[in-house]
């Protein structure tokens, strides 16, 4: 076999063409980084200007090769605080937590390749929970795109199905428009993440391009016109159903919080005297001490809430999407109820359940328009209905709330710990849950009074969410105490961010509910896999020593009476603090609706144990 | 509504009363599941920005949402900044409406219209390479003539035929030619236009 030797200088396909020359030039550029930056305005400046114009005050990011031109100018924009995370997934979760706590668009930043793929989980999390976010990544020089250059991945191809929209920018002149569009899209209508991938040369090019005004942005995206006002006829149909209903129930979802519509929700519920139930992400939509607040629905919801839904004659769904965790088996879901479904995303209506009166619009504006159309009721008008609901509530709370503090193995009962954190913080702190049993305890037992005081990874169910999201939440709402409440499994997924807390002095209080188990997995194995406990037992480090290694004050509680003491000790720390709670190893989160079953098939007790 | 942010075509869709037929299919005491009604063939027209990657966005969405489409044809329009897609699929009305609504969520999609119930011209083009020897060629050509097709290439033992027509017409031709031996075939999928003065309108597009 003969080996063909290529003539020198012919390694480049298409040698001699202008494209080949551009590729050659780009490769040379990659090897010679340090070019002194002149005083001219480059693409990276445009990025910073655009962020400032959008009111951004913090970016969660991590540097790398192709994004360095942006880091090179970041110092010139001191109003943009940069938080150096320890893993890009955490940057995206932090931007997510920031957005949920503050109501503003969160921003995260990473370089190409592995950094961009690290962001993916956090972007998907924001997509499924409709969180406004702009994710920025660098990419290789435009001429190298598609050539498998160092750290090149087709990241816009990857983020396409997990973003509301995405952009690949190869030209600095396009940056002002793209950023203005991206923020508009991220926050308008049903919020969501928008991803902007920028080639390195676009960051480096000089440009005089100016930033567009709102009108120019709208003109550039005629395909994006969410509907805000409910249709008048639909509103009248809804009002008629509401006036006629004897057993109406409100289902409040994340949309109430995203639309800042808690005031309208409360006014509507009070006028009509309709009980308000909420989804996982709807926690905080209504003050849980309000007489009309009835509680948390769904797979791990309260039995009385699911019962009320199943026996309702009218469901008024507000900014929620009838997720399978909420409905269970659809064919048996609230079969006696008519459904009014209000959502800003037309595609959510009729997607999972058939509805009777769809209303597309901003839930706050729809409720405001509906209030004058519905008859005013007094609590006495619903006396029999309310009495029955109250009785159901008493029954189910008595069964699934123990409050004694210790579980049957003598270790801490998780619901008690969560309840104590809620009480100690006056139900005003921002509590960020991780995923698993802890998430359900946090949703059920802390007691919420303030909108956006509960943050949870709902749609994606991302373990490792709590700590990085709490970093963002603490920065987004610095006036509120912020807690990350995690299982030992989820904490170990993203605990590298402890260093971020220290370096940037972010005062997150961490509560690890340590059952030495992947608790939710163990529970499913116990209930649905005949106790075959494969891979759900979990070791962890000595969490106090771990915290100490980072210089974070840490505490431990193993008995009920220690719980309030350690919570107060952690709260007294000026800065981050960690508490290791040794909770029961085999406590289940009850009730639970088995997969594939309906809301009426809730399991409340298992093997006679007081779960 | 006078709100500049209101997308008119969709607001109209929700003025419609709930489909009584859909409600009637649910047995008492059972909630009907959207998309489980009787499936029909639907034809959707999507007007989209003519930008790189838009076809990918549409295709990706259709795959990710688990929609089963029969054909998708894309091409330029009278405006250089706008392309038009014709999508044919089977599903019940709710499922097809869901496809349209999901498509609308793409920023680059300007208009989606279900033209299934409109009087329309709906044609596709097929190129068919058929085995044709001296003894069979005359017969093949006769069939092609009958279907108003054209012979666009002749070789010693095969011909390439070009046929346009509705899906059914092309199907019928293909069935007839099957006996001679089809060596290769490509079909564009349906393209559609509503009859008469009516046009698929969309709001002005920038750039
Ligand atoms: C990233 C990720 N991987 C796996 C899962 C599946 N999962 C859901 S809950 C759970 C167990 C969580 O255990 P832990 O963090 O200790 O919390 P606990 O349930 O004990 O409160 C697992 C593995 C997930 N949701 N996310």
Short mmCIF file of N, CA, C and O in Angstrom, two decimals, chain B residues 5-70:
data_model
loop_
_atom_site.label_atom_id
_atom_site.label_comp_id
_atom_site.label_asym_id
_atom_site.label_seq_id
_atom_site.Cartn_x
_atom_site.Cartn_y
_atom_site.Cartn_z
N UNK B 5 -49.55 44.17 21.80
CA UNK B 5 -48.89 42.88 21.96
C UNK B 5 -49.83 41.71 21.71
O UNK B 5 -49.45 40.57 21.82
N UNK B 6 -51.06 42.00 21.38
CA UNK B 6 -52.01 40.91 21.21
C UNK B 6 -51.88 40.29 19.83
O UNK B 6 -51.88 40.97 18.83
N UNK B 7 -51.77 38.99 19.81
CA UNK B 7 -51.67 38.29 18.52
C UNK B 7 -53.10 37.99 18.07
O UNK B 7 -53.79 37.18 18.64
N UNK B 8 -53.52 38.64 17.02
CA UNK B 8 -54.92 38.55 16.62
C UNK B 8 -55.37 37.15 16.21
O UNK B 8 -56.41 36.70 16.66
N UNK B 9 -54.62 36.46 15.38
CA UNK B 9 -55.16 35.19 14.88
C UNK B 9 -55.54 34.25 16.01
O UNK B 9 -56.51 33.52 15.91
N UNK B 10 -54.78 34.28 17.10
CA UNK B 10 -55.06 33.31 18.13
C UNK B 10 -56.19 33.69 19.03
O UNK B 10 -56.94 32.83 19.46
N UNK B 11 -56.28 34.97 19.33
CA UNK B 11 -57.38 35.41 20.17
C UNK B 11 -58.68 34.91 19.54
O UNK B 11 -59.57 34.44 20.23
N UNK B 12 -58.74 34.95 18.23
CA UNK B 12 -59.95 34.54 17.53
C UNK B 12 -60.24 33.06 17.76
O UNK B 12 -61.39 32.66 17.97
N UNK B 13 -59.19 32.28 17.78
CA UNK B 13 -59.39 30.83 17.93
C UNK B 13 -60.11 30.52 19.23
O UNK B 13 -60.87 29.57 19.32
N UNK B 14 -59.90 31.36 20.25
CA UNK B 14 -60.49 31.07 21.55
C UNK B 14 -61.83 31.70 21.75
O UNK B 14 -62.45 31.53 22.79
N UNK B 15 -62.30 32.41 20.73
CA UNK B 15 -63.66 32.91 20.80
C UNK B 15 -64.61 31.74 20.56
O UNK B 15 -65.77 31.77 20.93
N UNK B 16 -64.09 30.69 19.94
CA UNK B 16 -64.93 29.55 19.59
C UNK B 16 -65.43 28.84 20.84
O UNK B 16 -64.71 28.70 21.81
N UNK B 17 -66.67 28.43 20.80
CA UNK B 17 -67.24 27.67 21.91
C UNK B 17 -66.59 26.30 21.94
O UNK B 17 -66.06 25.83 20.94
N UNK B 18 -66.62 25.64 23.12
CA UNK B 18 -66.06 24.29 23.18
C UNK B 18 -66.78 23.38 22.19
O UNK B 18 -67.96 23.54 21.94
N UNK B 19 -66.04 22.44 21.65
CA UNK B 19 -66.58 21.55 20.63
C UNK B 19 -67.57 20.57 21.28
O UNK B 19 -67.18 19.72 22.07
N UNK B 20 -68.87 20.73 21.00
CA UNK B 20 -69.85 19.85 21.65
C UNK B 20 -69.64 18.39 21.25
O UNK B 20 -69.90 17.50 22.04
N UNK B 21 -69.14 18.17 20.05
CA UNK B 21 -68.90 16.80 19.60
C UNK B 21 -67.87 16.12 20.50
O UNK B 21 -68.02 14.98 20.91
N UNK B 22 -66.83 16.88 20.84
CA UNK B 22 -65.77 16.32 21.68
C UNK B 22 -66.32 15.96 23.06
O UNK B 22 -66.01 14.91 23.60
N UNK B 23 -67.15 16.84 23.58
CA UNK B 23 -67.72 16.59 24.90
C UNK B 23 -68.62 15.36 24.87
O UNK B 23 -68.65 14.57 25.80
N UNK B 24 -69.32 15.18 23.76
CA UNK B 24 -70.27 14.08 23.66
C UNK B 24 -69.57 12.72 23.65
O UNK B 24 -70.15 11.73 24.06
N UNK B 25 -68.31 12.67 23.22
CA UNK B 25 -67.64 11.38 23.10
C UNK B 25 -67.26 10.82 24.47
O UNK B 25 -67.02 9.64 24.61
N UNK B 26 -67.17 11.70 25.48
CA UNK B 26 -66.75 11.21 26.79
C UNK B 26 -67.91 10.50 27.47
O UNK B 26 -69.01 11.02 27.56
N UNK B 27 -67.64 9.28 27.94
CA UNK B 27 -68.67 8.56 28.67
C UNK B 27 -68.93 9.28 29.98
O UNK B 27 -68.04 9.96 30.49
N UNK B 28 -70.13 9.15 30.54
CA UNK B 28 -70.39 9.84 31.81
C UNK B 28 -69.45 9.29 32.90
O UNK B 28 -69.16 8.10 32.93
N UNK B 29 -68.95 10.19 33.73
CA UNK B 29 -68.07 9.75 34.81
C UNK B 29 -66.64 9.51 34.37
O UNK B 29 -65.82 9.05 35.14
N UNK B 30 -66.35 9.81 33.11
CA UNK B 30 -64.97 9.65 32.63
C UNK B 30 -64.56 10.94 31.95
O UNK B 30 -65.31 11.49 31.15
N UNK B 31 -63.40 11.45 32.32
CA UNK B 31 -62.94 12.66 31.66
C UNK B 31 -62.26 12.28 30.35
O UNK B 31 -61.42 11.39 30.32
N UNK B 32 -62.67 12.97 29.28
CA UNK B 32 -62.09 12.62 27.99
C UNK B 32 -60.67 13.15 27.90
O UNK B 32 -60.34 14.20 28.45
N UNK B 33 -59.84 12.40 27.23
CA UNK B 33 -58.43 12.77 27.09
C UNK B 33 -58.26 13.43 25.73
O UNK B 33 -58.66 12.86 24.71
N UNK B 34 -57.69 14.64 25.70
CA UNK B 34 -57.58 15.34 24.43
C UNK B 34 -56.75 14.52 23.44
O UNK B 34 -55.78 13.88 23.81
N UNK B 35 -57.18 14.57 22.19
CA UNK B 35 -56.39 13.90 21.15
C UNK B 35 -56.79 12.46 20.92
O UNK B 35 -56.16 11.77 20.13
N UNK B 36 -57.84 11.99 21.62
CA UNK B 36 -58.21 10.59 21.45
C UNK B 36 -59.46 10.44 20.60
O UNK B 36 -60.01 9.35 20.49
N UNK B 37 -59.91 11.54 19.98
CA UNK B 37 -61.09 11.46 19.12
C UNK B 37 -60.75 10.84 17.77
O UNK B 37 -59.63 10.38 17.54
N UNK B 38 -61.74 10.85 16.88
CA UNK B 38 -61.54 10.24 15.57
C UNK B 38 -60.51 11.04 14.76
O UNK B 38 -60.60 12.26 14.67
N UNK B 39 -59.56 10.33 14.16
CA UNK B 39 -58.50 11.00 13.41
C UNK B 39 -58.93 11.22 11.96
O UNK B 39 -59.56 10.36 11.35
N UNK B 40 -58.61 12.40 11.45
CA UNK B 40 -58.82 12.70 10.04
C UNK B 40 -57.52 13.23 9.47
O UNK B 40 -56.64 13.65 10.20
N UNK B 41 -57.47 13.29 8.14
CA UNK B 41 -56.32 13.91 7.52
C UNK B 41 -56.51 15.43 7.57
O UNK B 41 -57.60 15.94 7.29
N UNK B 42 -55.46 16.13 7.99
CA UNK B 42 -55.50 17.59 8.05
C UNK B 42 -54.38 18.17 7.21
O UNK B 42 -53.33 17.54 7.05
N UNK B 43 -54.63 19.35 6.69
CA UNK B 43 -53.59 20.05 5.94
C UNK B 43 -53.36 21.40 6.62
O UNK B 43 -54.29 22.20 6.77
N UNK B 44 -52.14 21.63 7.08
CA UNK B 44 -51.79 22.90 7.72
C UNK B 44 -50.86 23.69 6.82
O UNK B 44 -49.98 23.11 6.17
N UNK B 45 -51.07 24.99 6.78
CA UNK B 45 -50.12 25.88 6.12
C UNK B 45 -49.42 26.68 7.20
O UNK B 45 -50.07 27.25 8.08
N UNK B 46 -48.09 26.68 7.17
CA UNK B 46 -47.33 27.48 8.13
C UNK B 46 -46.49 28.49 7.35
O UNK B 46 -45.75 28.11 6.44
N UNK B 47 -46.67 29.76 7.70
CA UNK B 47 -45.86 30.81 7.09
C UNK B 47 -44.75 31.14 8.08
O UNK B 47 -45.04 31.42 9.25
N UNK B 48 -43.52 31.07 7.63
CA UNK B 48 -42.38 31.20 8.56
C UNK B 48 -41.35 32.17 8.02
O UNK B 48 -41.31 32.43 6.81
N UNK B 49 -40.54 32.70 8.91
CA UNK B 49 -39.43 33.53 8.46
C UNK B 49 -38.47 32.69 7.63
O UNK B 49 -38.17 31.55 7.97
N UNK B 50 -37.99 33.27 6.55
CA UNK B 50 -37.01 32.58 5.72
C UNK B 50 -35.63 32.88 6.30
O UNK B 50 -34.94 33.79 5.87
N UNK B 51 -35.27 32.13 7.34
CA UNK B 51 -33.98 32.34 8.02
C UNK B 51 -33.32 30.99 8.20
O UNK B 51 -34.00 29.97 8.24
N UNK B 52 -31.99 30.99 8.36
CA UNK B 52 -31.32 29.71 8.57
C UNK B 52 -31.87 29.03 9.82
O UNK B 52 -32.13 29.70 10.83
N UNK B 53 -32.06 27.73 9.74
CA UNK B 53 -32.44 26.99 10.94
C UNK B 53 -33.92 26.89 11.21
O UNK B 53 -34.32 26.19 12.13
N UNK B 54 -34.75 27.58 10.45
CA UNK B 54 -36.17 27.57 10.78
C UNK B 54 -36.79 26.19 10.50
O UNK B 54 -37.57 25.67 11.29
N UNK B 55 -36.38 25.58 9.39
CA UNK B 55 -36.89 24.24 9.09
C UNK B 55 -36.49 23.29 10.21
O UNK B 55 -37.28 22.46 10.65
N UNK B 56 -35.27 23.45 10.69
CA UNK B 56 -34.79 22.62 11.80
C UNK B 56 -35.66 22.82 13.04
O UNK B 56 -36.01 21.87 13.74
N UNK B 57 -36.02 24.07 13.31
CA UNK B 57 -36.85 24.34 14.49
C UNK B 57 -38.21 23.63 14.37
O UNK B 57 -38.70 23.03 15.32
N UNK B 58 -38.79 23.73 13.19
CA UNK B 58 -40.10 23.11 12.99
C UNK B 58 -39.98 21.59 13.09
O UNK B 58 -40.76 20.93 13.79
N UNK B 59 -38.98 21.03 12.41
CA UNK B 59 -38.81 19.58 12.42
C UNK B 59 -38.53 19.08 13.83
O UNK B 59 -39.06 18.07 14.28
N UNK B 60 -37.69 19.83 14.56
CA UNK B 60 -37.33 19.44 15.91
C UNK B 60 -38.56 19.45 16.82
O UNK B 60 -38.76 18.55 17.63
N UNK B 61 -39.39 20.46 16.65
CA UNK B 61 -40.59 20.56 17.48
C UNK B 61 -41.53 19.40 17.20
O UNK B 61 -42.07 18.77 18.12
N UNK B 62 -41.69 19.09 15.92
CA UNK B 62 -42.62 18.01 15.55
C UNK B 62 -42.14 16.69 16.14
O UNK B 62 -42.92 15.89 16.66
N UNK B 63 -40.83 16.47 16.10
CA UNK B 63 -40.28 15.24 16.67
C UNK B 63 -40.42 15.24 18.20
O UNK B 63 -40.91 14.30 18.80
N UNK B 64 -40.02 16.36 18.83
CA UNK B 64 -40.02 16.41 20.28
C UNK B 64 -41.42 16.27 20.85
O UNK B 64 -41.62 15.69 21.91
N UNK B 65 -42.41 16.81 20.14
CA UNK B 65 -43.79 16.76 20.65
C UNK B 65 -44.49 15.47 20.24
O UNK B 65 -45.68 15.30 20.48
N UNK B 66 -43.74 14.61 19.55
CA UNK B 66 -44.29 13.30 19.21
C UNK B 66 -45.48 13.41 18.26
O UNK B 66 -46.42 12.63 18.35
N UNK B 67 -45.44 14.41 17.37
CA UNK B 67 -46.51 14.53 16.38
C UNK B 67 -46.14 13.68 15.18
O UNK B 67 -45.00 13.68 14.73
N UNK B 68 -47.14 13.00 14.65
CA UNK B 68 -46.90 12.15 13.49
C UNK B 68 -47.33 12.86 12.24
O UNK B 68 -48.52 12.99 11.99
N UNK B 69 -46.40 13.34 11.45
CA UNK B 69 -46.83 14.03 10.24
C UNK B 69 -46.63 13.11 9.04
O UNK B 69 -45.78 12.23 9.04
N UNK B 70 -47.46 13.33 8.02
CA UNK B 70 -47.35 12.52 6.81
C UNK B 70 -46.39 13.16 5.82
O UNK B 70 -45.63 12.48 5.16
#
